[in-house]
Coordinates of C-alpha atoms and ligand atoms in Angstrom, one line a residue:
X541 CA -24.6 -10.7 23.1
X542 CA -23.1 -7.6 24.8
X543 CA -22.5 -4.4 22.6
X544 CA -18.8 -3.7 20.7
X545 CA -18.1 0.0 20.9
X546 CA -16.9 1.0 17.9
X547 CA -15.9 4.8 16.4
X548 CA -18.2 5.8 13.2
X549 CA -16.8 8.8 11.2
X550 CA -19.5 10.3 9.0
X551 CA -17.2 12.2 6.5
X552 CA -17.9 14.3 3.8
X553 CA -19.5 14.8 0.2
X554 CA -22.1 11.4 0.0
X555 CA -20.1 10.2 3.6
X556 CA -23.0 10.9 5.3
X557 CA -26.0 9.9 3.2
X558 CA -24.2 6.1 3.2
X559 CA -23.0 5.9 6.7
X560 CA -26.7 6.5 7.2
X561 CA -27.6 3.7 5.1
X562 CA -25.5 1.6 6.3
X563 CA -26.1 2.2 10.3
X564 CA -29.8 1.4 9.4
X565 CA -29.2 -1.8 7.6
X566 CA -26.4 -2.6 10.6
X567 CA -28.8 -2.0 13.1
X568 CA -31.8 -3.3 11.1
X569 CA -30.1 -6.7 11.2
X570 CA -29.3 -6.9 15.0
X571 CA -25.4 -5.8 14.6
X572 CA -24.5 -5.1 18.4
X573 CA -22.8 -1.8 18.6
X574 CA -21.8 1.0 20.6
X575 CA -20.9 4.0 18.6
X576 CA -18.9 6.7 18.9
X577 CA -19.7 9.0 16.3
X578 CA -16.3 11.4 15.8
X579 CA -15.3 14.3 13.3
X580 CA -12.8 14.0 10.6
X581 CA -12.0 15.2 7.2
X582 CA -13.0 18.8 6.1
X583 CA -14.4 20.4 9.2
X584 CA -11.6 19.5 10.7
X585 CA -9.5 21.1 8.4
X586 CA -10.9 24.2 7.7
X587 CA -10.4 24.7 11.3
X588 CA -7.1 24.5 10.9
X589 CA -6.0 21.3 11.6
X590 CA -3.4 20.3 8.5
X591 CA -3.9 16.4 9.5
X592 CA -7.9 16.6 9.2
X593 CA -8.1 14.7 13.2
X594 CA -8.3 16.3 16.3
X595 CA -6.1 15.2 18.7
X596 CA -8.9 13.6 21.1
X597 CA -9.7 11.9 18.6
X598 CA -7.1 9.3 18.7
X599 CA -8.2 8.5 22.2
X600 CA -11.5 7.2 20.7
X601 CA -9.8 4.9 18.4
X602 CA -7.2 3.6 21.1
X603 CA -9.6 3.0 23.1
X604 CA -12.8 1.1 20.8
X605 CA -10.1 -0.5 18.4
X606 CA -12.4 -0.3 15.6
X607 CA -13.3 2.2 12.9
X608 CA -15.8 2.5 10.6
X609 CA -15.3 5.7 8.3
X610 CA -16.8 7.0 5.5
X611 CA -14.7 8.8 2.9
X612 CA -13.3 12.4 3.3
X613 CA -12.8 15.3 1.4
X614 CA -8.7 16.5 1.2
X615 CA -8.7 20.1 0.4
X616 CA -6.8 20.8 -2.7
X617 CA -3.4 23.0 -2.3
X618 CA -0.9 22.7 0.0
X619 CA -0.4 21.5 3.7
X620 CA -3.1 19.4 3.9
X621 CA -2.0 16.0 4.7
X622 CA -3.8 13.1 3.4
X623 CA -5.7 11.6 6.7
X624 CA -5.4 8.3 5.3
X625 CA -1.8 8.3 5.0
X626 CA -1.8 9.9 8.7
X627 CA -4.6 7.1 10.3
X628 CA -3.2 4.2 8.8
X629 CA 0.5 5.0 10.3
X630 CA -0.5 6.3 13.7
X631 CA -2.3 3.5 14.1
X632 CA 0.2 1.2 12.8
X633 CA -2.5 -0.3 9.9
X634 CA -0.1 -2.1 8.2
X635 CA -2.4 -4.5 5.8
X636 CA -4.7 -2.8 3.5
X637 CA -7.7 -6.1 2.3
X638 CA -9.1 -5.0 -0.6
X639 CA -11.3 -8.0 -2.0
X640 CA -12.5 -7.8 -5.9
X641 CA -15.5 -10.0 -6.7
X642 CA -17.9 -9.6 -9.9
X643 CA -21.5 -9.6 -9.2
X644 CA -22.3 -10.7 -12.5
X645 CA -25.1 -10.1 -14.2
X646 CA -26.4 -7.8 -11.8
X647 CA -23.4 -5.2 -11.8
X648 CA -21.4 -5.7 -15.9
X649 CA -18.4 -7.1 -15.9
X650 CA -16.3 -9.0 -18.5
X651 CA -14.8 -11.0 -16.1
X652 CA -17.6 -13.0 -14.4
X653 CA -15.8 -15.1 -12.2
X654 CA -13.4 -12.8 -10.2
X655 CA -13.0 -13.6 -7.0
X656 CA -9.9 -12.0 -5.5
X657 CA -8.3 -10.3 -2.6
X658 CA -5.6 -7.9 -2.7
X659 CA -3.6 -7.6 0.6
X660 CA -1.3 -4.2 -0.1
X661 CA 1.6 -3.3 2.6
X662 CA 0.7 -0.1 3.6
X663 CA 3.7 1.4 5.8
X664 CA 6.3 1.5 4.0
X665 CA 7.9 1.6 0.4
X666 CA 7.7 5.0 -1.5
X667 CA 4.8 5.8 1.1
X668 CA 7.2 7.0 3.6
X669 CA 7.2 10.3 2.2
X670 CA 11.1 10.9 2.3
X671 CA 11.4 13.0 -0.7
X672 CA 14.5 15.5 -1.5
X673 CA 15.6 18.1 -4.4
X674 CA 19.5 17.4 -4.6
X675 CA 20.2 19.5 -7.5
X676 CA 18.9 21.4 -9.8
X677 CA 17.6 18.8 -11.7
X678 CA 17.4 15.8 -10.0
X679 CA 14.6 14.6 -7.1
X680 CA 14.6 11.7 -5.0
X681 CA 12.1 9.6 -3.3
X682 CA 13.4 6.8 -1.0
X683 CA 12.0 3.4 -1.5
X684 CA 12.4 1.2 2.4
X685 CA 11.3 -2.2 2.3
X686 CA 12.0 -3.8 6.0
X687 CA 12.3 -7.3 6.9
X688 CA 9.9 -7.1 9.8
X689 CA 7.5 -4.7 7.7
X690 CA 7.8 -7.4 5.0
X691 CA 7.1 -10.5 7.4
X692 CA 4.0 -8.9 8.6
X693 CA 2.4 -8.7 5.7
X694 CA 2.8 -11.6 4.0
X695 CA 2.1 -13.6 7.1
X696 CA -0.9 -11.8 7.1
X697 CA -1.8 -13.0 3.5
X698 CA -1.1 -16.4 4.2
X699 CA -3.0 -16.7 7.3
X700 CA -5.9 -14.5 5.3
X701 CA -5.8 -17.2 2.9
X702 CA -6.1 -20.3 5.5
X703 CA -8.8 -18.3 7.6
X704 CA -11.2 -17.5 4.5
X705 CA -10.1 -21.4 2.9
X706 CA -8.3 -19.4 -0.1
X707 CA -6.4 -21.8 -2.0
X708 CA -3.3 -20.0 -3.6
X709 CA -1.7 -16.3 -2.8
X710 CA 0.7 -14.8 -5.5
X711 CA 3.4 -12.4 -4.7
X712 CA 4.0 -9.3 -6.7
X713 CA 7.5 -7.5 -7.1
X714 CA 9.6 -6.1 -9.4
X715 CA 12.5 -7.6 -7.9
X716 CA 14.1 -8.4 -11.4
X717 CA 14.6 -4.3 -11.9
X718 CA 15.2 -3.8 -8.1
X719 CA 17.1 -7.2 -6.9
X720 CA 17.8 -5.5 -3.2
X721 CA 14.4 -3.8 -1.8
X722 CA 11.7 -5.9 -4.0
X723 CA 14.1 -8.8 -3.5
X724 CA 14.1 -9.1 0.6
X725 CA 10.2 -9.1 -0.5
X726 CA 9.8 -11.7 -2.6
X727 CA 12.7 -13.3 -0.5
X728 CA 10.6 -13.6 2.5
X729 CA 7.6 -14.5 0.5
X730 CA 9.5 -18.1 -0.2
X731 CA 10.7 -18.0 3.4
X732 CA 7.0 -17.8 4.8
X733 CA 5.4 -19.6 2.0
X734 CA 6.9 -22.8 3.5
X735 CA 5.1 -23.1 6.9
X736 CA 1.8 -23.0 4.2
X737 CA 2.7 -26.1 2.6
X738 CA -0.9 -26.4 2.0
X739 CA -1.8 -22.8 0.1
X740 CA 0.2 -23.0 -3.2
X741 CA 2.4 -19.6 -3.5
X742 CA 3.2 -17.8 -6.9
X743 CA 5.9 -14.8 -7.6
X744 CA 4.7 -12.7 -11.0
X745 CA 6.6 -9.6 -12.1
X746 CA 4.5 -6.7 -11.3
X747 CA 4.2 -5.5 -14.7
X748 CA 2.9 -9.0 -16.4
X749 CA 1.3 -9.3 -13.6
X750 CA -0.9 -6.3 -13.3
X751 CA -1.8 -7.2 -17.0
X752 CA -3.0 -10.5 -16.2
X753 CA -5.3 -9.1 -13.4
X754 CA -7.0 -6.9 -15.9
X755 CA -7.1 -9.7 -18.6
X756 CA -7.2 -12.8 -16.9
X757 CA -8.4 -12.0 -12.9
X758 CA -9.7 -15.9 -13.0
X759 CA -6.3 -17.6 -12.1
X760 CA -5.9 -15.2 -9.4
X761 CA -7.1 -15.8 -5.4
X762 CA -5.1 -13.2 -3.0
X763 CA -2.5 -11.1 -3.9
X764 CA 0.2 -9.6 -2.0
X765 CA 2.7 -7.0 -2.7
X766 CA 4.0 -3.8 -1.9
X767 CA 2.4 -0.4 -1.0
X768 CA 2.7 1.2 -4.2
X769 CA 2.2 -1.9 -6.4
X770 CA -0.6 -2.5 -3.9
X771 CA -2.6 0.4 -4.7
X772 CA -2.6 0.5 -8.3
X773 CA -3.2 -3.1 -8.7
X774 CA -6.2 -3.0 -6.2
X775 CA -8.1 0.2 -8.7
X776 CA -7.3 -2.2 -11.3
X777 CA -8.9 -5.3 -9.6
X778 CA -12.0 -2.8 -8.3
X779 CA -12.4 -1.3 -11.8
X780 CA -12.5 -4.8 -13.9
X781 CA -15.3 -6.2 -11.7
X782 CA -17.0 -3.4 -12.4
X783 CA -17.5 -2.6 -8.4
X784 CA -15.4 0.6 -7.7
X785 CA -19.1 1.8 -6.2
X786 CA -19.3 -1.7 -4.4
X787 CA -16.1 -2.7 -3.0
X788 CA -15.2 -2.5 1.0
X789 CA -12.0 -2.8 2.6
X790 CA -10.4 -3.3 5.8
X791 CA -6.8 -1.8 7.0
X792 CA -5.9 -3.9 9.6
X793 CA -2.8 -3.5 12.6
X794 CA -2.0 -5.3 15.2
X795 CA -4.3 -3.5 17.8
X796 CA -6.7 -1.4 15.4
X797 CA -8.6 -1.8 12.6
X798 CA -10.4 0.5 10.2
X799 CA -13.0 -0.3 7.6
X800 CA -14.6 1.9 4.6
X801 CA -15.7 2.0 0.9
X802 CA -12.7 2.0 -1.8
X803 CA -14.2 5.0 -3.1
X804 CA -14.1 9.0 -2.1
X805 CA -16.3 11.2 -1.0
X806 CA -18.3 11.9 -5.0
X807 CA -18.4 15.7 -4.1
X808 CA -20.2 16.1 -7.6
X809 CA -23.2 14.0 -5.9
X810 CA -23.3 14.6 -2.2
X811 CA -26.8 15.3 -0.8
X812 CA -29.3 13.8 -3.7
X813 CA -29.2 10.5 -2.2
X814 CA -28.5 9.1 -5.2
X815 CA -24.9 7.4 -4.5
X816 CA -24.8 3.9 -3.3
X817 CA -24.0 2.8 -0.1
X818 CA -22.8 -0.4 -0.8
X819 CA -18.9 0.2 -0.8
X820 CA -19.6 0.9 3.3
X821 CA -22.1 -1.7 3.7
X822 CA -19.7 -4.2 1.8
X823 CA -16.3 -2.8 4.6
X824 CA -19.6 -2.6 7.5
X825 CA -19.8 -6.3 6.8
X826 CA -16.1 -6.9 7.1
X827 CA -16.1 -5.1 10.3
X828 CA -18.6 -7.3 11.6
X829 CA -16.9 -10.3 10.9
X830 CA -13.4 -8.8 12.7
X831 CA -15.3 -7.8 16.2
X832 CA -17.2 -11.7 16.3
X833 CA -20.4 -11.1 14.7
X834 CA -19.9 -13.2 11.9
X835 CA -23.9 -14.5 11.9
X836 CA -24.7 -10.7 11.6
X837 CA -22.2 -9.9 8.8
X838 CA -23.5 -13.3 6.8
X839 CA -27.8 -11.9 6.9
X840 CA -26.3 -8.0 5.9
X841 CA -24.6 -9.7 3.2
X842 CA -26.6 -12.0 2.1
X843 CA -29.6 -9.7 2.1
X844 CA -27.5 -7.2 0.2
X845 CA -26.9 -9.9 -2.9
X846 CA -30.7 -10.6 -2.7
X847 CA -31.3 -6.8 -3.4
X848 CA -29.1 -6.8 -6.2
X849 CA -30.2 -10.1 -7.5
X850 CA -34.1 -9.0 -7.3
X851 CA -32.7 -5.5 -10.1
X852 CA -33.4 -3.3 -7.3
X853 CA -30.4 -0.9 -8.2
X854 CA -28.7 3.0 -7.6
X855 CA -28.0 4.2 -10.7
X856 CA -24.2 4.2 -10.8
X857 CA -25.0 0.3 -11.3
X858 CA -28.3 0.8 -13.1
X859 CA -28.7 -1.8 -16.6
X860 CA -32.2 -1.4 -18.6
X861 CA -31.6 -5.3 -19.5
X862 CA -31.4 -6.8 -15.4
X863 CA -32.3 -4.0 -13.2
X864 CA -36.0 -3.3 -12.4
X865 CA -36.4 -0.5 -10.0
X866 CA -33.8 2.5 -10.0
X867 CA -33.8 3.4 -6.2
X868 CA -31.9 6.0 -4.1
X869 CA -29.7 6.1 -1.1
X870 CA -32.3 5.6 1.5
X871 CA -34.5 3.5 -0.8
X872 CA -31.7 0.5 -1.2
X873 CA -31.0 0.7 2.5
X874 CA -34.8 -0.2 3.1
X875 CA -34.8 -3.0 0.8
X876 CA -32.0 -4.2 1.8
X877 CA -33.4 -4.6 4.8
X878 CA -36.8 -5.6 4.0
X879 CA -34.6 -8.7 2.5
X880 CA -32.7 -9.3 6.0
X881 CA -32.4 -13.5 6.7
X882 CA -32.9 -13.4 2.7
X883 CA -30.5 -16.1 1.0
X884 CA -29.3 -15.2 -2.7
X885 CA -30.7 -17.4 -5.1
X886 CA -28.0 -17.5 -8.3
X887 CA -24.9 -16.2 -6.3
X888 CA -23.3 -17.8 -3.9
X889 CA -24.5 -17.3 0.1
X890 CA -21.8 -15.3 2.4
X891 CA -20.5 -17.6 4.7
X892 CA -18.0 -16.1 7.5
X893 CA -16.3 -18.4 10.5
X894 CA -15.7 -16.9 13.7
X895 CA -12.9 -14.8 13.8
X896 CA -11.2 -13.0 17.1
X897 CA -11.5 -9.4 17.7
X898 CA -8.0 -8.3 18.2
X899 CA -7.0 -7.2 15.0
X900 CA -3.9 -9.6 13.4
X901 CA -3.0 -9.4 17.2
X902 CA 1.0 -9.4 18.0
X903 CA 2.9 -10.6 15.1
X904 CA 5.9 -13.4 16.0
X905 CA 8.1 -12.8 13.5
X906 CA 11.0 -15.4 12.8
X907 CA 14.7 -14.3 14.7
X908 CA 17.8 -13.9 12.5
X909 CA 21.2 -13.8 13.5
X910 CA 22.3 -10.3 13.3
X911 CA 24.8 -10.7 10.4
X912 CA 28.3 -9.0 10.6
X913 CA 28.4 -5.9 9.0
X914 CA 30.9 -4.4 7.4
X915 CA 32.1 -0.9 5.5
X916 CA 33.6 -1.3 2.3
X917 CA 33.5 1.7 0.6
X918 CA 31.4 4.9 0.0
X919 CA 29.3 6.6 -2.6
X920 CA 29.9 10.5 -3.0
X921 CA 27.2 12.0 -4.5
X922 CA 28.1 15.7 -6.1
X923 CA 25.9 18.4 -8.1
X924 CA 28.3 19.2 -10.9
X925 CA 27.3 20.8 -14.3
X926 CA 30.2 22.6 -15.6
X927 CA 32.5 22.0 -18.7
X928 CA 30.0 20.6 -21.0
X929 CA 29.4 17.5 -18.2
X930 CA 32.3 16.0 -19.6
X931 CA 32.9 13.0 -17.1
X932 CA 36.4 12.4 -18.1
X933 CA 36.6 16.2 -16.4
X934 CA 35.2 15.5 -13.1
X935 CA 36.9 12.0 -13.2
X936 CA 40.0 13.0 -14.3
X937 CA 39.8 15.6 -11.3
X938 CA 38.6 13.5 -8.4
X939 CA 41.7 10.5 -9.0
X940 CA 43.8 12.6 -7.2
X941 CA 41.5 11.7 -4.2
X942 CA 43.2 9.2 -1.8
X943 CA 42.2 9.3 2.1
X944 CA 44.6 6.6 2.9
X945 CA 43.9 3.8 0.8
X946 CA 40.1 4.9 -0.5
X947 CA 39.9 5.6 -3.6
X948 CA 37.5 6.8 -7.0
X949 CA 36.8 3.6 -8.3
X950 CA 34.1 4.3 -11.0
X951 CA 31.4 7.5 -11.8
X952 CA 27.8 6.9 -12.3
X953 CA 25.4 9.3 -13.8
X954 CA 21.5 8.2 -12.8
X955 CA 22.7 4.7 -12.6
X956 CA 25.4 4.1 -15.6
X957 CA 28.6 4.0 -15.6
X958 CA 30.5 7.4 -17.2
X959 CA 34.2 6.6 -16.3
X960 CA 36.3 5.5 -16.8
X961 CA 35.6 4.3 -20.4
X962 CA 32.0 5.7 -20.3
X963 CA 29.9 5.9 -23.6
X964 CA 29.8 9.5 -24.9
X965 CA 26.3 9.1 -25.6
X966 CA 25.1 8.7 -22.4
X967 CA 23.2 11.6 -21.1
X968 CA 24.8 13.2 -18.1
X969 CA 22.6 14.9 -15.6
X970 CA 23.8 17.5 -13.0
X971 CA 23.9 14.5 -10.3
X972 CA 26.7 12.3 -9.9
X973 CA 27.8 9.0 -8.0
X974 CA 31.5 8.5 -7.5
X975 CA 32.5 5.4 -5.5
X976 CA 35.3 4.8 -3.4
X977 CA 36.7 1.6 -2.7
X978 CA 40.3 0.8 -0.9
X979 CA 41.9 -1.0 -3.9
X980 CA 41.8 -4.6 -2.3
X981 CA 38.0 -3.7 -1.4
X982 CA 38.8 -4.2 2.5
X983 CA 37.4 -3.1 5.3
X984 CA 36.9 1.3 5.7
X985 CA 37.0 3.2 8.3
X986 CA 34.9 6.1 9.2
X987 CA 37.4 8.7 9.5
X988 CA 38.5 7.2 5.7
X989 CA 34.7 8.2 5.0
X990 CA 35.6 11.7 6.6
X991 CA 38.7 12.1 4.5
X992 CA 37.4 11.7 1.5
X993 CA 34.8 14.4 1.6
X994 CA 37.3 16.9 3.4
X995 CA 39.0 16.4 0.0
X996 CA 36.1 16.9 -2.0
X997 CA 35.4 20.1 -0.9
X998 CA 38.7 21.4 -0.7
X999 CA 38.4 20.6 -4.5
X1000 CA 35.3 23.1 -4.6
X1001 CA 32.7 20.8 -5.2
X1002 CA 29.3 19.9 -3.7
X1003 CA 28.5 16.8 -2.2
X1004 CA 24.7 16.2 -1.5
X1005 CA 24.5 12.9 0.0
X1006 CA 26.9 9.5 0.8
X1007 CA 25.9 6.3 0.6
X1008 CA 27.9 3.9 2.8
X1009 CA 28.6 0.5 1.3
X1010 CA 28.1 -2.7 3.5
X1011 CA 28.4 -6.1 2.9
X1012 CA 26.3 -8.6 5.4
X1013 CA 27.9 -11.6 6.1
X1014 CA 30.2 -11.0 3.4
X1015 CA 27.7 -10.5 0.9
X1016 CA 27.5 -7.3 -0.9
X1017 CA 24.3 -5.0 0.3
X1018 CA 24.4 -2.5 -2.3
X1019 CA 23.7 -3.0 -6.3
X1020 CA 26.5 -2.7 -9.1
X1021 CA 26.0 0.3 -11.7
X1022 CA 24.6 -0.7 -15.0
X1023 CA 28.4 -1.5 -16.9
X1024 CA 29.9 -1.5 -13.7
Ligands
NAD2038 P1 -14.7 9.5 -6.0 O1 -14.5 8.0 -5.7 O2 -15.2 10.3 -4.8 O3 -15.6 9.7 -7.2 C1 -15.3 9.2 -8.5 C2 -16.6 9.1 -9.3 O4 -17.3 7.9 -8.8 C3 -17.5 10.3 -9.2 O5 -18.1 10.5 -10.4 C4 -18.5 9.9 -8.2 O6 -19.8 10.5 -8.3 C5 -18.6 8.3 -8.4 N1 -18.9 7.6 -7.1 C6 -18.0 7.4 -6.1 N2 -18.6 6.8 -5.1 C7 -19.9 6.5 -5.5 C8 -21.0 5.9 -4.9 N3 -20.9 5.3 -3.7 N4 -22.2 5.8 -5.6 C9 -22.3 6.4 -6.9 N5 -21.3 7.0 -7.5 C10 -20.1 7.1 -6.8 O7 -13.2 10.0 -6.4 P2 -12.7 11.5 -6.6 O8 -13.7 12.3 -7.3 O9 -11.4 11.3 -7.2 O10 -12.4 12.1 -5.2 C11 -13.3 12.9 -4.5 C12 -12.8 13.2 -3.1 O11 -12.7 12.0 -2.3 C13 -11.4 13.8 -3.1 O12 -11.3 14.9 -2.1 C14 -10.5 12.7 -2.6 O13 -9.4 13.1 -1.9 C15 -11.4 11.9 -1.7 N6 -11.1 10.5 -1.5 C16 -11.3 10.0 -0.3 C17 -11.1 8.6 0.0 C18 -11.3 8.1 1.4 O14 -11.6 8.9 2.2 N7 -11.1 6.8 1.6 C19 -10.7 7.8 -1.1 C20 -10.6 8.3 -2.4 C21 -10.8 9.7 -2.6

């Protein structure tokens, strides 16, 4: 079998001591590699670098594909940038696979049968980091959920499920709050689901359904959802099978793929080769399946459950009642590998099919018609504090507003309607959204648009933002205040 090159990040804190580990137990077991050993994380960054990766380093990744990395350190205070955020969007890593499986009794649980994978979008959502102060009181964080960025993923799930013979994967929004973003989500989910007549597809509320992962993980099989959902759901998941130590996971594009341990970088036990390596064996293993050798990934795995099943333990997992032997970093590598073409007696036996080694390779997704688009109004939004916040004021003052046709229809404050006829009991920030609509809601123009905020200011006040309103096809693409 000829050798994969692959890049190998050491890290910080334990990052070392269980890449270490694992490299042993990889090479003990025949895994044919090339490596590329690189620097990330806090050397980096102390020497200046605010994204923690040198610039050469991307070449490395481009050109191997495949990344095995052990968790870093981010410096506390300002400027650094998280390198995760950074790797997974240079390299276009769109699907974070976290799977969550209890090793029951030999690691406590509650939940003895979990077997679950989590597959989080990882590009987009609140993730994209466009974040503004608009007033003095009021911060925003945009939330963009694409079609395409939206396909991809849950493609990805569904072929996840038919390539690992999952039976069922459950989608996870909260499109009942937010019908527009979470609903193009859970929209495409049903499209998709379709050409998978044969994997049975499930929509839960993100809230109930987060609750049932932490009390009933059982009925679940893979999950997918959004970035943000994604990632607390998936600590969730990790923390209920008791194997935040344990658990692997792959971030997967269409041309690169990265693979590590769920957890950081333990700073408060680096260098006493006590932590466990297991988290990076567990992602090694799914690496090894990704570049074709599954046969290799299958004897690492398998002689991994054998160690845990025969109480050889580090102590992050260590029980008086099952384990026999409380062993360190380097000690649990070696028996690991003393168990290599070792099957598991009570658990089940990995088993891992061939898989190829070009990442999720290009993904096809489906052609719409472009839909005809058209402008229908605007949302104004002005800083405004003065008398008292009384919205009759600021309503009463912007009717005179009329740029041929366009004008205030309604004010909202965060959301609710405030005039006309607004509730006095509504509380009334210093951020305000007045629409504008020509009074037979047809078609705008731009210089309309235009008009309107000449007006505005020439009335002294501040607009911060506008929001043009579109309808697709005819159908509206922007939500309806709360009263509106
Ligand atoms: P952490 O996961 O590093 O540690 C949490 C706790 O779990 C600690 O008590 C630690 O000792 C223990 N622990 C973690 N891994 C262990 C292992 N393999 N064996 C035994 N015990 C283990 O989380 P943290 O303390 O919040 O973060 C520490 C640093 O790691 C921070 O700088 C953070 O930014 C970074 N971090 C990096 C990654 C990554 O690179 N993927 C992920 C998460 C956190």
């Amino acid at each position: 079998m000829s050798k994969t090159k692959i890049t190998v990040a050491y890290g910080d804190g334990i990052g070392p001591e269980i890449m270490k580990a694992t490299l042993n137990i990889l090479d003990a077991a025949g895994a044919q590699l090339e490596k590329e050993v690189i620097e990330i994380g806090e050397q980096v960054y102390l020497k200046g670098i605010s994204s923690g990766i040198e610039p050469r380093t991307w070449e490395s990744l481009r050109e191997t594909k495949v990344f095995l990395k052990s968790p870093i350190t981010t410096p506390q205070g300002g400027g650094f940038k998280s390198l995760n955020v950074t790797t997974r969007k240079t390299l276009g890593l769109y699907a974070n696979v976290r799977p969550c499986k209890a090793y029951y009794p030999f690691v406590r649980t509650n939940f003895p049968k979990t077997d679950m994978v989590i597959i989080r979008e990882n590009e987009e959502d609140l993730y994209a980091g466009i974040e503004h102060r608009q007033t003095e009181e009021v911060y925003q964080c945009l939330k963009l959920i694409s079609r395409p960025g939206s396909e991809k993923i849950i493609r990805y799930a569904f072929e996840y499920a038919k390539k690992y013979n999952r039976k069922k994967v459950t989608c996870m929004t909260k499109d009942n709050i937010m019908k527009l973003a979470d609903g193009l989500f859970h929209k495409v989910f049903v499209e998709v689901a379709k050409e998978y007549p044969e994997i049975e597809a499930d929509h839960k509320i993100i809230d109930i359904g987060t609750a049932l992962v932490a009390d009933r993980p059982e009925m679940f099989d893979v999950i997918v959802t959004l970035n943000l959902y994604g990632d607390i759901i998936s600590d969730v998941a990790a923390q209920i099978t008791g194997s935040v130590g344990l658990g692997g996971s792959s971030n997967i594009g269409e041309d690169v793929a990265m693979f590590e341990a769920i957890h950081g970088s333990a700073p408060d036990i680096a260098g006493m080769d006590i932590a466990n390596p297991s988290g990076l064996l567990n992602g090694a293993v799914m690496m090894l399946v990704h570049i074709g050798q599954p046969e290799i990934a299958e004897k690492v795995s398998n002689a991994w459950m054998k160690t845990l099943e025969d109480g050889i333990h580090t102590g992050d997992i260590y029980q008086d009642e099952v384990s026999k032997k409380k062993v360190g970093t380097q000690e649990f590598a070696q028996a690991v590998i003393e168990r290599l073409g070792q099957k598991p007696s009570s658990m089940k036996p990995a088993v891992f099919s061939k898989e190829k080694r070009s990442s999720s390779g290009p993904v096809i997704l489906t052609e719409h018609p472009a839909a005809r688009k058209e402008l229908i109004g605007v949302d104004v939004f002005i800083d405004w504090k003065e008398n008292g916040r009384d919205a009759n004021v600021i309503g009463e003052k912007l009717r005179s507003v009329d740029a041929d046709g366009l004008k205030m229809q309604l004010i909202t404050n965060r959301g609710v309607k405030v005039f006309p006829e607004g509730m006095k009991e509504t509380f009334c920030s210093d951020h305000w959204r007045v629409r504008f609509f020509n009074a037979d809601e047809s078609v705008i123009t731009h210089d309309q648009v235009i008009n309107v905020l000449n007006q505005v200011r020439d009335m002294g006040l501040d607009f911060i933002k506008i929001e043009n309103l579109y309808t697709f096809d005819g159908e509206r693409g922007f939500s309806l205040a709360q009263g509106e």
